[in-house]
Coordinates of C-alpha atoms and ligand atoms in Angstrom, one line a residue:
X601 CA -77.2 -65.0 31.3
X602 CA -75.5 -65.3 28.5
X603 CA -75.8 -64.8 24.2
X604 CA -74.0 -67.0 22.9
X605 CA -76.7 -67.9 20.1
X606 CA -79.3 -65.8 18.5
X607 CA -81.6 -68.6 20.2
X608 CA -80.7 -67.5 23.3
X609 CA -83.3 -64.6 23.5
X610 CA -86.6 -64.7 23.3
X611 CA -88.7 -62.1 21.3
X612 CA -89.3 -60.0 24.5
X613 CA -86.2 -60.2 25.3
X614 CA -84.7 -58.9 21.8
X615 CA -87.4 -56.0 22.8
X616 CA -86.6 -55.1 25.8
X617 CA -83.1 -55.1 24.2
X618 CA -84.4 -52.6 21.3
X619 CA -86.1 -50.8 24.2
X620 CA -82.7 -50.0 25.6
X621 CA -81.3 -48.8 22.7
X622 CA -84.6 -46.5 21.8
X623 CA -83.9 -44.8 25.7
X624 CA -79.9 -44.6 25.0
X625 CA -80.6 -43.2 21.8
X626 CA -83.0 -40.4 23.1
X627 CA -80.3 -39.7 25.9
X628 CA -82.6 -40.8 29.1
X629 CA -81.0 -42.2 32.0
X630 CA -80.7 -45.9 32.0
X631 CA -79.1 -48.0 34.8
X632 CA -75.7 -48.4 33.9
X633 CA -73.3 -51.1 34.5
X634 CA -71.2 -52.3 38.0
X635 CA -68.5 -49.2 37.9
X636 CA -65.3 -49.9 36.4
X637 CA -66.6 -53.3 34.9
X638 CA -64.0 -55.0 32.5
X639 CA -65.1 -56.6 29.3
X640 CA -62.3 -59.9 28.0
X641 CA -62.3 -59.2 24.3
X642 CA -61.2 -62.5 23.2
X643 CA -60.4 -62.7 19.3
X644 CA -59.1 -65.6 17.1
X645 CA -60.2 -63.9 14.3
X646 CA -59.8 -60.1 12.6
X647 CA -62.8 -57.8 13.3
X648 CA -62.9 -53.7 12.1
X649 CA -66.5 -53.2 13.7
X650 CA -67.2 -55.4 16.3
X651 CA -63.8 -55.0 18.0
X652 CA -63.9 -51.0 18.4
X653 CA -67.5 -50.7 19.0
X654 CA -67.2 -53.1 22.1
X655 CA -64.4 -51.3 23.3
X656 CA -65.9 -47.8 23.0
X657 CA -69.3 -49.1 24.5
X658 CA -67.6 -50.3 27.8
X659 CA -65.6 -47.2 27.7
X660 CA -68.9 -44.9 27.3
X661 CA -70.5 -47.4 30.0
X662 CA -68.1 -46.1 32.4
X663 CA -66.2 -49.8 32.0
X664 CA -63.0 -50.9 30.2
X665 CA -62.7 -53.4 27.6
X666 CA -59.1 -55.5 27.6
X667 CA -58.5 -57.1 24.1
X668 CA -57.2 -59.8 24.0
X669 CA -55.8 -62.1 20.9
X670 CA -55.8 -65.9 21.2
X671 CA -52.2 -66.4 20.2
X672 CA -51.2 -64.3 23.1
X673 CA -52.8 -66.7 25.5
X674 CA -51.8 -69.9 27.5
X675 CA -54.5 -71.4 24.9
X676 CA -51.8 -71.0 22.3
X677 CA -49.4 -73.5 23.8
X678 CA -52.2 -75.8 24.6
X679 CA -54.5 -74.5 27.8
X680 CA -58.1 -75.5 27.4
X681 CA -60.8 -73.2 25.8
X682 CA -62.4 -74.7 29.7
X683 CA -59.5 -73.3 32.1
X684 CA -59.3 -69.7 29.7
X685 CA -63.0 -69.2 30.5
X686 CA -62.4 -70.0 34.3
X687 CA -59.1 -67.7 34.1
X688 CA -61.0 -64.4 32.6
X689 CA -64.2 -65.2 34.1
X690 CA -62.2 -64.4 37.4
X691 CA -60.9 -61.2 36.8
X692 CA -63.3 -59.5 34.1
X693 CA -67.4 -58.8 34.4
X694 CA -68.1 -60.0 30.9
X695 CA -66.6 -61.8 28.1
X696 CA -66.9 -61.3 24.2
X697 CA -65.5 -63.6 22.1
X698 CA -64.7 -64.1 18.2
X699 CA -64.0 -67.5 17.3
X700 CA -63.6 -70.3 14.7
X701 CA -65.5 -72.7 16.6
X702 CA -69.2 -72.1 17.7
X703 CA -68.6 -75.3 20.4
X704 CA -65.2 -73.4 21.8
X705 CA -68.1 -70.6 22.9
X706 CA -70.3 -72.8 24.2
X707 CA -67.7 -74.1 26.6
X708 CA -66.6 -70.5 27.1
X709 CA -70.3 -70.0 28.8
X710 CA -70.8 -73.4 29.8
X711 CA -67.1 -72.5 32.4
X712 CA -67.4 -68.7 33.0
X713 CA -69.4 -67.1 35.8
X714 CA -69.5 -63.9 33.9
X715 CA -71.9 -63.3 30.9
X716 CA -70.4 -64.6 27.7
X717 CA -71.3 -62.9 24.2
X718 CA -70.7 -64.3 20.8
X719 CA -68.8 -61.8 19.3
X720 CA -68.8 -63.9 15.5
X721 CA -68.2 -67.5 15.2
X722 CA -68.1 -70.1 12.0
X723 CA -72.1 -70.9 12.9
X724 CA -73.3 -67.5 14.2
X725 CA -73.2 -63.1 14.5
X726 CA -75.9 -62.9 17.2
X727 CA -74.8 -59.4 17.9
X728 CA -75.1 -58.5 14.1
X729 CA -78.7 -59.8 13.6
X730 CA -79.6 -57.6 16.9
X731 CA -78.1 -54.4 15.2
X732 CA -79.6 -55.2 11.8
X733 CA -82.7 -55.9 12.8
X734 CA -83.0 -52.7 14.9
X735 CA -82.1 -50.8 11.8
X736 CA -84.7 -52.9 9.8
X737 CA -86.9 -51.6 12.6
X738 CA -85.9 -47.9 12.6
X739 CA -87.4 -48.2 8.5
X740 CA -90.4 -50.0 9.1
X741 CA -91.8 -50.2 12.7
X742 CA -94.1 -53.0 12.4
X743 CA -91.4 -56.2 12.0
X744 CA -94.7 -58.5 11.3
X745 CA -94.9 -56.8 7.9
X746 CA -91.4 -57.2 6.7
X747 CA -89.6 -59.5 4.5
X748 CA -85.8 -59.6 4.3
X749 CA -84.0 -61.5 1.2
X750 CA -80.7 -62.8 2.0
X751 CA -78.3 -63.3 -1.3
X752 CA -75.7 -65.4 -2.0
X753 CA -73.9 -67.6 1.0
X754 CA -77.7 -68.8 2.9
X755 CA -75.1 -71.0 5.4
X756 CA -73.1 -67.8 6.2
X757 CA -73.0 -67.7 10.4
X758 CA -75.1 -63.8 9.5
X759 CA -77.4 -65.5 7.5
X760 CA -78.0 -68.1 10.5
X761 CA -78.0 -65.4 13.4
X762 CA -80.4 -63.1 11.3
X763 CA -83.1 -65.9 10.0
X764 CA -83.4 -66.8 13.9
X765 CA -83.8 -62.7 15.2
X766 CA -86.0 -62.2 11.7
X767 CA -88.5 -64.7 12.5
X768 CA -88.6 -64.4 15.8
X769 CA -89.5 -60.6 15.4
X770 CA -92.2 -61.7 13.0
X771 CA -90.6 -60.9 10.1
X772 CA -90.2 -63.5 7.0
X773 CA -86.5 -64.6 4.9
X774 CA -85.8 -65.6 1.8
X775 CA -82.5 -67.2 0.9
X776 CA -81.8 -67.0 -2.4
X777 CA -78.5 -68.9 -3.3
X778 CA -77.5 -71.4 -6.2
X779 CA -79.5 -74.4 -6.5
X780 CA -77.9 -77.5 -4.8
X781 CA -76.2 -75.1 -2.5
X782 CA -78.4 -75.2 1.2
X783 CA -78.6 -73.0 3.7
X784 CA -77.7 -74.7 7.6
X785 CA -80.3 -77.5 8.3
X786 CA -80.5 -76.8 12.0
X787 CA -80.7 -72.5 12.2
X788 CA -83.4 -73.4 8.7
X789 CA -85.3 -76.1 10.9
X790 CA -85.7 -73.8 13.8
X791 CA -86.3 -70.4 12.2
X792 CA -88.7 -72.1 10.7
X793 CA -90.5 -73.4 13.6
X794 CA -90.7 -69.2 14.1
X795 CA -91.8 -67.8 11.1
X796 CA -91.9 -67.9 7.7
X797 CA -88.3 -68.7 5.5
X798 CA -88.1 -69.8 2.1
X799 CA -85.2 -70.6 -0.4
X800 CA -84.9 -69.7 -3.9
X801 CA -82.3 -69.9 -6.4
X802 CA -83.1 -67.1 -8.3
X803 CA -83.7 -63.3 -7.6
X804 CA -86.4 -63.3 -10.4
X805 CA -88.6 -65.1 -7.4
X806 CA -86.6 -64.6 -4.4
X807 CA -86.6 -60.5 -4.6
X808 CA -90.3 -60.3 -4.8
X809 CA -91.9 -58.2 -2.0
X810 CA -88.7 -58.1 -0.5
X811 CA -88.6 -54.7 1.5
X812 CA -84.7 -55.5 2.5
X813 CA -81.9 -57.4 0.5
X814 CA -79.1 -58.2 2.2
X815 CA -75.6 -60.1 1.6
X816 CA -72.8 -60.7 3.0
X817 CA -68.9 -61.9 1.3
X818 CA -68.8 -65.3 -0.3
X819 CA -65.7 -66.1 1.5
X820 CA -65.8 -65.8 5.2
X821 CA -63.1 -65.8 7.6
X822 CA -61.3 -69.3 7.8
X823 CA -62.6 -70.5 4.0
X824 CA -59.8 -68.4 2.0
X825 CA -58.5 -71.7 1.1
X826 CA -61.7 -72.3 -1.0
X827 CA -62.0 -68.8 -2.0
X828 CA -62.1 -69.2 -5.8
X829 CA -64.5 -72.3 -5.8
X830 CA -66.6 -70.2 -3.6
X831 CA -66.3 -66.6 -5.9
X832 CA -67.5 -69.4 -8.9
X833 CA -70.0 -71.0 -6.9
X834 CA -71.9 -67.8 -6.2
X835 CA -71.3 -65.5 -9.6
X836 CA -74.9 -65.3 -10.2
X837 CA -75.3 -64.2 -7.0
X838 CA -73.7 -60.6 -7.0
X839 CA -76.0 -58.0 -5.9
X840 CA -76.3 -55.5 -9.1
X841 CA -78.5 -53.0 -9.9
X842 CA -79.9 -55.2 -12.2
X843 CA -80.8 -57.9 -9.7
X844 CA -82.3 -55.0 -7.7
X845 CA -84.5 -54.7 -10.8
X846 CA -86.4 -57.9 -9.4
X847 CA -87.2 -56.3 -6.3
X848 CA -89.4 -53.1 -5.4
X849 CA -88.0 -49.5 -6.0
X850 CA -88.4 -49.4 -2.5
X851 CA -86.1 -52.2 -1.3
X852 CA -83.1 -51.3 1.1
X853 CA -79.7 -52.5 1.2
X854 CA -77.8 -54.2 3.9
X855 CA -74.4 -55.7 4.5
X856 CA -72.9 -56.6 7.3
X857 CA -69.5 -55.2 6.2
X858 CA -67.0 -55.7 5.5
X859 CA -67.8 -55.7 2.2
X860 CA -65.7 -56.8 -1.3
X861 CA -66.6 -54.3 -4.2
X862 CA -67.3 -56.4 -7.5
X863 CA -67.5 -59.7 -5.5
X864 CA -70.6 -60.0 -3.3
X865 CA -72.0 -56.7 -4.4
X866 CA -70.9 -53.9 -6.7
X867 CA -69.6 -50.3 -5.9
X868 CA -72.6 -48.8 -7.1
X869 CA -75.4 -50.7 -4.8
X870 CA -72.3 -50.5 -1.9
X871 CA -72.6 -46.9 -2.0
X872 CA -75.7 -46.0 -3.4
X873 CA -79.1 -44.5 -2.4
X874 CA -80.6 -47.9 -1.4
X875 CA -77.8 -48.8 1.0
X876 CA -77.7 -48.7 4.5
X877 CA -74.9 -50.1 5.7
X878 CA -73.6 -47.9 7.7
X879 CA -76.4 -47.1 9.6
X880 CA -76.1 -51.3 10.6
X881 CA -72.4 -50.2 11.5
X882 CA -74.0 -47.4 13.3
X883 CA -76.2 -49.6 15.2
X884 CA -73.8 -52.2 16.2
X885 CA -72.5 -49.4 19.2
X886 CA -75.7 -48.6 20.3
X887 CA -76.9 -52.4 20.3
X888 CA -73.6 -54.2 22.1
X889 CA -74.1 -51.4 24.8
X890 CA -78.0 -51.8 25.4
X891 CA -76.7 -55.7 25.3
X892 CA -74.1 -54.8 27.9
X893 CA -76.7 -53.0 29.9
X894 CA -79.6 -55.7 29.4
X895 CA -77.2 -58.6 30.7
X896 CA -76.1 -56.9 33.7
X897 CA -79.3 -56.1 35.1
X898 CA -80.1 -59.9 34.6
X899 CA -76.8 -60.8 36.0
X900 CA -77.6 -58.7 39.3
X901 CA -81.2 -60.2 39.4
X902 CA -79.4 -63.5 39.4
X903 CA -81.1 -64.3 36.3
Ligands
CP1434 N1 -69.7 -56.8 10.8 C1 -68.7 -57.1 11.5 O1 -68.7 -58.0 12.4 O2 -67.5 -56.5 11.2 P1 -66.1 -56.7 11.8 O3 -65.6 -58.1 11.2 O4 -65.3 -55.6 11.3 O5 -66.2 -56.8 13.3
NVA1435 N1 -69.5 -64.1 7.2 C1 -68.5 -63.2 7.5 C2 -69.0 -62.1 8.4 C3 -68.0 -61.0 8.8 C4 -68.5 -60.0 9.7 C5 -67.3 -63.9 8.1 O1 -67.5 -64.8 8.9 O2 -66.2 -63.6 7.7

């Protein structure tokens, strides 16, 4: 089994996921992983978070993690993304991997024997909707009840990832990003087909009832050629204490970090008393090691 996509789990399994995490968390036993089980960490791209916390949850599994950067590999000099999968598919348990290209993972998966796990590509952040929505869950246990605004780029790959988790936990999205600008017609199309998501261009109707806003930077990795048509594009769409003003005094902050001060969201809502960001950071550990743990036992079940 693999999770390559946020589609790729069902709602019960994203809980039985969370369930993981709640035991880990509490310190009960859990079954842990094959000893001495090695994770490929294959990265195309930087990463501060997702990197480390896989590395330190194999380690605290009792496993290794070997990282791994694509322009040390074959693949570099021309190898296919098909034969690299086969390669570390035959010497490690699991692979992560960070990519430009969502397809170059699906051929990961589609040529490994091991589990494969999107670790961030252009389309997707499976792993980062898991951990967010787990914190979402840790400030409002029933997910039915929530609604989560999502500001600025609505066709970022975490704005794809977490409308798919969102609705499938029940929860309802807004998207609230400049007019003309759309959010990804095929994660849009299907989150839909689970639950409610909405777009809005403004935070005036967007922010309303919305118990979490979250953002994300307006120039992801692999569009810094387009940066300053992308910082104009989305101006209106920094996330200020007064746009919080359209919101409850209740609403929480998320970001997936890592975040640009004065671009997507300013120093003060960063690191203020509505933010929880860290917490998500906090989360990302506990999730990728429940995740870990999750996939083997369905690995060993033949699943
Ligand atoms: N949120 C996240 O994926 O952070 P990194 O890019 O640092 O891994
Ligand atoms: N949308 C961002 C997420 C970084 C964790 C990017 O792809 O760069």
């Amino acid at each position: 089994m693999n999770f390559v996509s946020s589609d790729d789990f069902s709602r019960s399994q994203i809980n039985e996921v969370f369930a993981i995490a709640d035991r880990l968390s509490h310190g009960r036993g859990e079954s842990f992983i094959k000893e001495h089980a090695v994770m490929a960490l294959l990265f195309e791209k930087p990463s501060t978070r997702t990197r480390v916390s896989f590395e330190v949850a194999m380690t605290q599994l009792g496993g290794n993690a070997v990282y791994i950067e694509k322009q040390h590999l074959q693949m570099s000099r021309g190898e296919t993304v098909e034969d690299t999968a086969k390669a570390l598919s035959t010497y490690c348990d699991f692979i992560a991997a960070r990519l430009y290209s969502h397809s170059d993972i699906v051929k990961i998966a589609e040529n490994s024997v091991v589990p494969v796990i999107n670790a961030l590509t252009d389309l997707e952040h499976p792993t980062q909707a898991l951990a967010d929505m787990y914190t979402v869950r840790a400030h409002k246990s029933d997910l039915r009840n929530v609604r989560i605004a999502f500001v600025g780029d609505i066709a970022a790959n975490t704005a794809n990832s977490l409308m798919l988790t969102a609705t499938k936990l029940g929860s309802s999205v807004s998207l609230i990003g400049p007019r003309g600008y759309s959010p990804n017609s095929i994660y849009f199309n299907k989150a839909r087909e689970y639950g409610t998501v909405d777009v809005y261009d403004s935070f005036d109707d967007g922010l309303e009832g919305a118990d979490f806003v979250y953002t994300d930077t307006f120039v992801s990795m692999g569009q810094e050629a387009d940066a300053e048509r992308r910082r104009a594009l989305f101006k209106d769409y920094i996330l200020t204490d007064e746009a919080l003003d359209h919101a409850t005094p209740d609403t929480l902050v998320m970001h997936c970090l890592p975040a640009h001060r004065g671009e997507e969201i300013t120093a003060d809502v960063l690191d203020g008393p509505k933010s929880i960001v860290w917490e998500q950071a906090r989360n990302k550990l506990l999730i990728e090691k429940s995740l870990i743990i999750y996939l083997s036992e369905q690995t060993d079940t033949g699943t």
